mmCIF file of C-alpha atoms and ligand atoms in Angstrom:
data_model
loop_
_atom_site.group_PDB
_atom_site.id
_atom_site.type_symbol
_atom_site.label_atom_id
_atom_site.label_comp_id
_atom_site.label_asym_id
_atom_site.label_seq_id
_atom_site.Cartn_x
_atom_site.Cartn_y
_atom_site.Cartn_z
ATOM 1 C CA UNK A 411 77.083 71.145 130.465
ATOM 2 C CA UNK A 412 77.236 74.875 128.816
ATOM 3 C CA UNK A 413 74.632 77.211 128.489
ATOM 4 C CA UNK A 414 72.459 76.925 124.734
ATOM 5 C CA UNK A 415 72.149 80.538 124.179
ATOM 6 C CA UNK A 416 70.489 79.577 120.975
ATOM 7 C CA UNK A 417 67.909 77.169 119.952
ATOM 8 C CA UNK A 418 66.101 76.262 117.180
ATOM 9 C CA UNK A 419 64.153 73.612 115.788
ATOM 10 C CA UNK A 420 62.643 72.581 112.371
ATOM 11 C CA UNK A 421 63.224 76.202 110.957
ATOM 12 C CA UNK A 422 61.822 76.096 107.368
ATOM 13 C CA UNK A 423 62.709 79.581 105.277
ATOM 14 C CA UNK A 424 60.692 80.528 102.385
ATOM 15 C CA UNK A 425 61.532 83.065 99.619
ATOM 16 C CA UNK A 426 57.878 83.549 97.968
ATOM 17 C CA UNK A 427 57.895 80.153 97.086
ATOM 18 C CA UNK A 428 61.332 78.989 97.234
ATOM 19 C CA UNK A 429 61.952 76.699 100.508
ATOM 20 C CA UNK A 430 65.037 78.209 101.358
ATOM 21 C CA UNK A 431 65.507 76.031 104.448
ATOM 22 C CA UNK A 432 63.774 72.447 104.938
ATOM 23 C CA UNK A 433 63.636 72.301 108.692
ATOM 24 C CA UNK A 434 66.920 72.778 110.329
ATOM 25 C CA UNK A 435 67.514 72.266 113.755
ATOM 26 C CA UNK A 436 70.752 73.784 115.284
ATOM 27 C CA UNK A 437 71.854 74.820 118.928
ATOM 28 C CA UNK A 438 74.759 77.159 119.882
ATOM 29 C CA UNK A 439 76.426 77.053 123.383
ATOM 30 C CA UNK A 440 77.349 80.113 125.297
ATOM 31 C CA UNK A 441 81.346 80.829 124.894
ATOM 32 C CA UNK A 442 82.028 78.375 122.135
ATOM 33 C CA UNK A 443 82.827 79.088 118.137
ATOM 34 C CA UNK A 444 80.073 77.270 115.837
ATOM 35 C CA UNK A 445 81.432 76.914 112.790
ATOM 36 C CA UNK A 446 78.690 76.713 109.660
ATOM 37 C CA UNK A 447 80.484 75.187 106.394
ATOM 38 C CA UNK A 448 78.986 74.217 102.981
ATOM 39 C CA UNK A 449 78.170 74.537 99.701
ATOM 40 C CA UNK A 450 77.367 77.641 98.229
ATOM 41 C CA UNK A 451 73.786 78.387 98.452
ATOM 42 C CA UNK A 452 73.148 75.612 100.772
ATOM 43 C CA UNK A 453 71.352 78.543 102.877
ATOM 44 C CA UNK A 454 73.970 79.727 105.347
ATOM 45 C CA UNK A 455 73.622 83.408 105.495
ATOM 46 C CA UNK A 456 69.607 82.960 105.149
ATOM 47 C CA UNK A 457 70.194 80.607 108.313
ATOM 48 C CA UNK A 458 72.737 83.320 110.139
ATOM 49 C CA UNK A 459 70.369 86.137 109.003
ATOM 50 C CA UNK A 460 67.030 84.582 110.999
ATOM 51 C CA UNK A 461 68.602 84.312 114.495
ATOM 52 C CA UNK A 462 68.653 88.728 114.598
ATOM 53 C CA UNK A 463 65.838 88.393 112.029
ATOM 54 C CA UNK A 464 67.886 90.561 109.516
ATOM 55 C CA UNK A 465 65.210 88.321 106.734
ATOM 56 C CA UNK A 466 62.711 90.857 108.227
ATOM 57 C CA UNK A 467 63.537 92.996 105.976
ATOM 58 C CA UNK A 468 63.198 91.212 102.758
ATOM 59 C CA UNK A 469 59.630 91.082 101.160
ATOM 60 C CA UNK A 470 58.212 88.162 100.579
ATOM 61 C CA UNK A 471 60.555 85.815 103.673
ATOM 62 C CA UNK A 472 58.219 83.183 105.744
ATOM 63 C CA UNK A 473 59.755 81.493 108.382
ATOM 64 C CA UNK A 474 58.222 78.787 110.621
ATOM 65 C CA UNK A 475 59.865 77.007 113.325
ATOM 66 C CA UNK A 476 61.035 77.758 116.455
ATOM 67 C CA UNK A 477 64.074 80.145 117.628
ATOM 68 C CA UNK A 478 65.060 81.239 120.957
ATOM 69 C CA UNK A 479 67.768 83.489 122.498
ATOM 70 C CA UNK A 480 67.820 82.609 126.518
ATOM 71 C CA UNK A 481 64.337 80.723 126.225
ATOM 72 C CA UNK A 482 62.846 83.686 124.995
ATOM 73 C CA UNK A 483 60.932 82.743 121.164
ATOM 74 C CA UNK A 484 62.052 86.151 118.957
ATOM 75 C CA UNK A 485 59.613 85.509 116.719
ATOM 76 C CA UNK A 486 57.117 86.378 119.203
ATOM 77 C CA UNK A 487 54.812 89.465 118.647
ATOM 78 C CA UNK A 488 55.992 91.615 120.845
ATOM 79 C CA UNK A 489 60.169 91.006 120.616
ATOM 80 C CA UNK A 490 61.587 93.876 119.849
ATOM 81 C CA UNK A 491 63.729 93.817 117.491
ATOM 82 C CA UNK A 492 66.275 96.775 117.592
ATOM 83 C CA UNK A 493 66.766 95.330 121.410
ATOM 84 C CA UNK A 494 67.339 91.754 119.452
ATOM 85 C CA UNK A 495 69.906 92.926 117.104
ATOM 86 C CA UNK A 496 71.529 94.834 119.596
ATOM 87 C CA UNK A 497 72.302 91.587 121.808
ATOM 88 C CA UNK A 498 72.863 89.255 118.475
ATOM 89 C CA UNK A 499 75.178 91.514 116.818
ATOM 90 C CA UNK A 500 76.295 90.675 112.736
ATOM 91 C CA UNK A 501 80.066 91.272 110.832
ATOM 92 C CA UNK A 502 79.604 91.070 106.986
ATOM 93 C CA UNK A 503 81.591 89.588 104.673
ATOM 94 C CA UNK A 504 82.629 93.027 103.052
ATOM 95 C CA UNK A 505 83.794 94.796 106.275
ATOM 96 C CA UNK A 506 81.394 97.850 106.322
ATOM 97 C CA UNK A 507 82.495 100.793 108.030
ATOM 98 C CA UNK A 508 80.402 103.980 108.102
ATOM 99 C CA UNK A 509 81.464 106.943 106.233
ATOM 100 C CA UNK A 510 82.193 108.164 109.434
ATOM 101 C CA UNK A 511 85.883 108.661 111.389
ATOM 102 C CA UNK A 512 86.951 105.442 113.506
ATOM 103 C CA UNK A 513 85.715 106.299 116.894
ATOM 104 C CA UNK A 514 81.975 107.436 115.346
ATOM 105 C CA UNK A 515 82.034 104.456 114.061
ATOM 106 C CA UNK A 516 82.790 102.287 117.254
ATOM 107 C CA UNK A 517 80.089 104.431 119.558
ATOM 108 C CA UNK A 518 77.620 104.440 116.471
ATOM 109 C CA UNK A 519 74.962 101.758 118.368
ATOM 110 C CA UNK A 520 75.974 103.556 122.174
ATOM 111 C CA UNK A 521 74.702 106.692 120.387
ATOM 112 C CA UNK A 522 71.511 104.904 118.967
ATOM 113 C CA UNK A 523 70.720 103.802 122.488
ATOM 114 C CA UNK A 524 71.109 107.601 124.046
ATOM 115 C CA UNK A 525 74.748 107.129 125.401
ATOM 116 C CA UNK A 526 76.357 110.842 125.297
ATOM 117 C CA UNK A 527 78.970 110.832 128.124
ATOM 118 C CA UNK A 528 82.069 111.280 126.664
ATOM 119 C CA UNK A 529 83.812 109.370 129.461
ATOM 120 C CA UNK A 530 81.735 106.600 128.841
ATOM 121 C CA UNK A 531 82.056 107.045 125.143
ATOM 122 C CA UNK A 532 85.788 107.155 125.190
ATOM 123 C CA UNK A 533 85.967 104.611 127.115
ATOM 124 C CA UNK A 534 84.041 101.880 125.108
ATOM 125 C CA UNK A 535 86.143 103.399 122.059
ATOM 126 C CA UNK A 536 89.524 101.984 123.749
ATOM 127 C CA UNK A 537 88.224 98.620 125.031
ATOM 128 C CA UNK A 538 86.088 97.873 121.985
ATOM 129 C CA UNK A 539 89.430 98.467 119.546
ATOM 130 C CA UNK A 540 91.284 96.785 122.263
ATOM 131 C CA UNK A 541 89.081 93.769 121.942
ATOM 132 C CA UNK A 542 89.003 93.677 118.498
ATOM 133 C CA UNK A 543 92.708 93.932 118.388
ATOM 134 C CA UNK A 544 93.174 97.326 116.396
ATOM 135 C CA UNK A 545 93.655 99.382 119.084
ATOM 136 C CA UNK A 546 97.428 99.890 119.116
ATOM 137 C CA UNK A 547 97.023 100.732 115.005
ATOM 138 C CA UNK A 548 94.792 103.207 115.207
ATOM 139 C CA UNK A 549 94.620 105.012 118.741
ATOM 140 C CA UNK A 550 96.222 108.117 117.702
ATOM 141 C CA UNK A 551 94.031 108.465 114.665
ATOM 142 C CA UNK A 552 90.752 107.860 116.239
ATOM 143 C CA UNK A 553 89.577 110.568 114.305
ATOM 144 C CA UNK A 554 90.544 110.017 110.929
ATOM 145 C CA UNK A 555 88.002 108.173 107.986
ATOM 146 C CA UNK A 556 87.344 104.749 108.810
ATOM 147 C CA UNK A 557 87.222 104.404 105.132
ATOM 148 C CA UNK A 558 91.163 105.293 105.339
ATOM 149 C CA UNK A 559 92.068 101.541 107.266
ATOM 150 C CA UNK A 560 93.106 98.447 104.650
ATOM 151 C CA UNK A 561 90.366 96.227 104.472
ATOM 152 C CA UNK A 562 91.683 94.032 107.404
ATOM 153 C CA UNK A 563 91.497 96.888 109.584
ATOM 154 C CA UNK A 564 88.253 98.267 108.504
ATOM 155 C CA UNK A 565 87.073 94.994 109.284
ATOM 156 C CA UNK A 566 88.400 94.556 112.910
ATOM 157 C CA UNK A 567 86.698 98.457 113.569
ATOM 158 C CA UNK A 568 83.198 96.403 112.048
ATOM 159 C CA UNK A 569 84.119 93.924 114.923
ATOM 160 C CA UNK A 570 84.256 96.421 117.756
ATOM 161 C CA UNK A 571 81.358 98.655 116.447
ATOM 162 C CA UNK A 572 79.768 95.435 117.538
ATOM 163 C CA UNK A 573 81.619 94.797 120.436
ATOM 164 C CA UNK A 574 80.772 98.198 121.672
ATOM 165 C CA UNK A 575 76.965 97.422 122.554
ATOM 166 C CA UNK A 576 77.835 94.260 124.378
ATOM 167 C CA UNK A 577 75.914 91.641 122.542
ATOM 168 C CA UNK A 578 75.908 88.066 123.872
ATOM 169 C CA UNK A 579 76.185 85.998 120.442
ATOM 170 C CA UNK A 580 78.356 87.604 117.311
ATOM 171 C CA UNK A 581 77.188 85.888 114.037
ATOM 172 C CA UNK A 582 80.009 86.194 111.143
ATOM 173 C CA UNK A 583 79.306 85.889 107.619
ATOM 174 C CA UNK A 584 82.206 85.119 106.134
ATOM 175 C CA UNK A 585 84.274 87.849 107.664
ATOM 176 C CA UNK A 586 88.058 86.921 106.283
ATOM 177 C CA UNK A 587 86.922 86.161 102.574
ATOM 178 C CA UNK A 588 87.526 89.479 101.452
ATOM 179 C CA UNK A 589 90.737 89.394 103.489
ATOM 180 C CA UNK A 590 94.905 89.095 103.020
ATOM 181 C CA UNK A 591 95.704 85.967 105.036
ATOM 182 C CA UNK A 592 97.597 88.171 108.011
ATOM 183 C CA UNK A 593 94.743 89.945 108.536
ATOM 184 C CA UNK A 594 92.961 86.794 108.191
ATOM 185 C CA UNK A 595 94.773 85.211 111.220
ATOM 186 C CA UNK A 596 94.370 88.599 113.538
ATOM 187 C CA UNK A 597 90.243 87.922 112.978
ATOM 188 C CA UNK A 598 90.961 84.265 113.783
ATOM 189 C CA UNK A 599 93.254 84.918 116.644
ATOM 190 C CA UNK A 600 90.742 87.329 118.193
ATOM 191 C CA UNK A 601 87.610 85.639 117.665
ATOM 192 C CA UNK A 602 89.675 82.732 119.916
ATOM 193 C CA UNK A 603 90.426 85.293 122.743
ATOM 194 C CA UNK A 604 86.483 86.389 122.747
ATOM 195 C CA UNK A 605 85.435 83.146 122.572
ATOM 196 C CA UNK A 606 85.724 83.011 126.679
ATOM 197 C CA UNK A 607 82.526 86.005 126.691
ATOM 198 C CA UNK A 608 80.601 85.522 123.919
ATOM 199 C CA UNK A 609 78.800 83.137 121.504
ATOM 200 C CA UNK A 610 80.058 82.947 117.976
ATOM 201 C CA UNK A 611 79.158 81.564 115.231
ATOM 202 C CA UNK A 612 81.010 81.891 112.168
ATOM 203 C CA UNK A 613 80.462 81.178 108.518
ATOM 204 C CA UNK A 614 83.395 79.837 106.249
ATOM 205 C CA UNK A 615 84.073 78.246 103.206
ATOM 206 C CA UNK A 616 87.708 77.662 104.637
ATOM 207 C CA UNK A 617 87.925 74.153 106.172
ATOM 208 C CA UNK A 618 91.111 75.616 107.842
ATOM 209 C CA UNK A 619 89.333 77.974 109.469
ATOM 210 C CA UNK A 620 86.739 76.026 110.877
ATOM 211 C CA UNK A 621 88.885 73.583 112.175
ATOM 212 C CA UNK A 622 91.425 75.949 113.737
ATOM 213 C CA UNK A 623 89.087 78.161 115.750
ATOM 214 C CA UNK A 624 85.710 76.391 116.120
ATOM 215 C CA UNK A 625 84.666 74.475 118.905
ATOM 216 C CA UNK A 626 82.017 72.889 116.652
ATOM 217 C CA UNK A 627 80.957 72.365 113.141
ATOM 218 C CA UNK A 628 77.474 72.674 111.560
ATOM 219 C CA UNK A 629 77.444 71.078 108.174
ATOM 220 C CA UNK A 630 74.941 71.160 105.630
ATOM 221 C CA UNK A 631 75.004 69.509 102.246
ATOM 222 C CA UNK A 632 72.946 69.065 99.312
ATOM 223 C CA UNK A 633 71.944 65.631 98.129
ATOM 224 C CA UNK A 634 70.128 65.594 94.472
ATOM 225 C CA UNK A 635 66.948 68.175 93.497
ATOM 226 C CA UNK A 636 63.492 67.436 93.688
ATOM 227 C CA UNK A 637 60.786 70.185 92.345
ATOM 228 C CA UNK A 638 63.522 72.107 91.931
ATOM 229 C CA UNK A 639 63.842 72.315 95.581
ATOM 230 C CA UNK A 640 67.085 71.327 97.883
ATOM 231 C CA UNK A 641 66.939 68.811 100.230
ATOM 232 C CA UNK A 642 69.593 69.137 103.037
ATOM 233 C CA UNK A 643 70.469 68.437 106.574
ATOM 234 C CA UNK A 644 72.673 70.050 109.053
ATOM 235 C CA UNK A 645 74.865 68.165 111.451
ATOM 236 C CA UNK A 646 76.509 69.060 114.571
ATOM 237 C CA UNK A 647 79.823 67.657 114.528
ATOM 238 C CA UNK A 648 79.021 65.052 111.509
ATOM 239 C CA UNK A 649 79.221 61.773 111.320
ATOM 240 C CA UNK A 650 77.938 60.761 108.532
ATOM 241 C CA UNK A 651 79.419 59.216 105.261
ATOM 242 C CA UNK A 652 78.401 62.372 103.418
ATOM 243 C CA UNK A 653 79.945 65.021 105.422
ATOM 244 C CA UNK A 654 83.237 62.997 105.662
ATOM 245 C CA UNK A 655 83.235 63.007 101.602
ATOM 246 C CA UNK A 656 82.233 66.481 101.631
ATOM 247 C CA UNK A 657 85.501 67.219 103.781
ATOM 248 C CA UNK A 658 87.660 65.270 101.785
ATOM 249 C CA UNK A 659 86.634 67.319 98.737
ATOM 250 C CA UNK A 660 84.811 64.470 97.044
ATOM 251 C CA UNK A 661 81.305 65.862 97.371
ATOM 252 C CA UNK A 662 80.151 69.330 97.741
HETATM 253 N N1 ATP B 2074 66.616 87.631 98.981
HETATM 254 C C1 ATP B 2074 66.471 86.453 98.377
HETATM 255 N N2 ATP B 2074 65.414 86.199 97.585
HETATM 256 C C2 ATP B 2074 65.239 85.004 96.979
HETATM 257 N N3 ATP B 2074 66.074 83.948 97.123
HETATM 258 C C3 ATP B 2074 67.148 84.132 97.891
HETATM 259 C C4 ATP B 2074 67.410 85.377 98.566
HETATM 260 N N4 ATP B 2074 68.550 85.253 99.277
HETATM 261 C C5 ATP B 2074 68.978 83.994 99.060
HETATM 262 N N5 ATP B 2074 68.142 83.320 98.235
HETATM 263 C C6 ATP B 2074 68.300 81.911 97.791
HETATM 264 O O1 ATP B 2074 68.303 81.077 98.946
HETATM 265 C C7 ATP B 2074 69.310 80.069 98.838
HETATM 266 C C8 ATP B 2074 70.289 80.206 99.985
HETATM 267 O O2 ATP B 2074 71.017 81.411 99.842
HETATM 268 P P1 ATP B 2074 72.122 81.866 100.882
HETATM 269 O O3 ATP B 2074 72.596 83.213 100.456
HETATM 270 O O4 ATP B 2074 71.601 81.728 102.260
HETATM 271 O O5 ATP B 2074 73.265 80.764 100.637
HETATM 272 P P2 ATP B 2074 74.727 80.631 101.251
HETATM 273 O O6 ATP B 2074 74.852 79.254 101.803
HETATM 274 O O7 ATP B 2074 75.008 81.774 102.168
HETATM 275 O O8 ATP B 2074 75.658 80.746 99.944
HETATM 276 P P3 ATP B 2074 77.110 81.387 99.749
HETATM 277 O O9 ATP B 2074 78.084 80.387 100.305
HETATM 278 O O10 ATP B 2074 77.249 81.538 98.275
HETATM 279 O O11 ATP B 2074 77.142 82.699 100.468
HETATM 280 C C9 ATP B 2074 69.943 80.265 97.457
HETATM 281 O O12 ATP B 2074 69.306 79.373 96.569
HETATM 282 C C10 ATP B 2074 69.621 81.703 97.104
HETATM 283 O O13 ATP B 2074 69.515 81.868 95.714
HETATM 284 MG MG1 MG B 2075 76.317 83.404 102.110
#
């Protein structure tokens, strides 16, 4: 059976008031693609967002429940969290390069952590681009704007400023929505050649998508309002008469 690098059970999510998420419980194995699909608003980037606890920074989140990252609860006093984000590393949906030239960029989190050796530096330049599959497009510009690449490629130099600080699970919020479908299919094709060292978990709205690259789907729905709140359910690879109508586009 495969390593659950993350855990967690009956997370509820509140924005002041607003119950976000009604107790979700989800588990991600080590080198395997999670797929998270629904409907708009059903909570999935407020779900991606707690396991580096990116909702820290929005006044007003509570969170109960329980997550853990290798056993270890990090919403316990005394994680810290800069260590957290650096092994649970997040790609947006807008790729969001730096104002910075390619390579400062890539080494931006080595730099963070005290990294100055240029060896070392260079050298986590070329295999993080390599990994992320841009290396042969931009090697000999390494020092040009990363705000110069097409959108596709500013994207894939998001992926390896992540890659660069080795994290163990890469969450993805929507990272090819913004995208041409060629680039589209080099951020597929990669994420299924890292798949064999890290844990990813990706959110879509493209059905496609999920189903070419993950190894698993969560699923969350909504089913009717009550005090204005949503009441929902995620599945791991669903079952249930719902989610089939859901993926047959008569729900959602
Ligand atoms: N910062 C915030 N403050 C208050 N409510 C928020 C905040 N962020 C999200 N919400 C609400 O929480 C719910 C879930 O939002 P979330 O962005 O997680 O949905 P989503 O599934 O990612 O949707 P989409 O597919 O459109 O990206 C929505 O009702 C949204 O309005
Ligand atoms: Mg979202």
């Amino acid at each position: 059976m495969k390593n659950q690098v993350i855990t967690s059970k009956d997370v509820h999510l509140f924005y002041g008031k607003f119950e976000a998420l009604t107790g979700i419980d989800l588990d991600f194995n080590e080198h395997e693609i999670t797929a998270m699909i629904g409907p708009s608003g059903c909570g999935k980037s407020t779900y991606l967002r707690i396991l580096n606890r990116m909702n820290d920074l929005i006044p007003g989140v509570k969170i109960t429940g329980e997550i853990r990252l290798e056993n270890q609860d990090i919403y316990a006093p005394d994680t810290d969290v800069v260590a957290l984000r650096k092994r649970v590393g997040m790609v947006f949906q807008q790729p969001n390069p730096f104002p910075f030239s390619i390579y400062d960029n890539v080494v931006y989190g080595l730099r963070l952590a005290g990294v100055k050796d240029r060896a070392t530096l260079d050298a986590a330049v070329e295999a993080s681009l390599k990994q992320a599959a841009i290396w042969d497009e931009v090697k000999d510009n390494l020092h040009d704007s990363a705000l110069s690449l097409s959108g596709g490629q500013q994207q894939r130099v998001c992926i390896a400023r992540v890659l660069a600080v080795q994290p163990e699970v890469i969450l993805l919020d929507e990272p090819t929505s913004a995208l041409d479908p060629i680039s589209s299919t080099q951020i597929e094709n990669m994420l299924l050649e890292l798949r064999d060292q890290y844990t990813i978990i990706i959110v879509t709205h493209n059905m496609h998508q999920a189903s070419r690259i993950s190894d698993k789907t969560a699923f969350s729905f909504k089913v009717g309002w009550s005090n204005s709140m949503t009441r929902k359910k995620m599945f791991l690879n669903p079952k249930e008469k719902e989610t089939e109508d859901y993926l047959s586009g008569r729900f959602g």
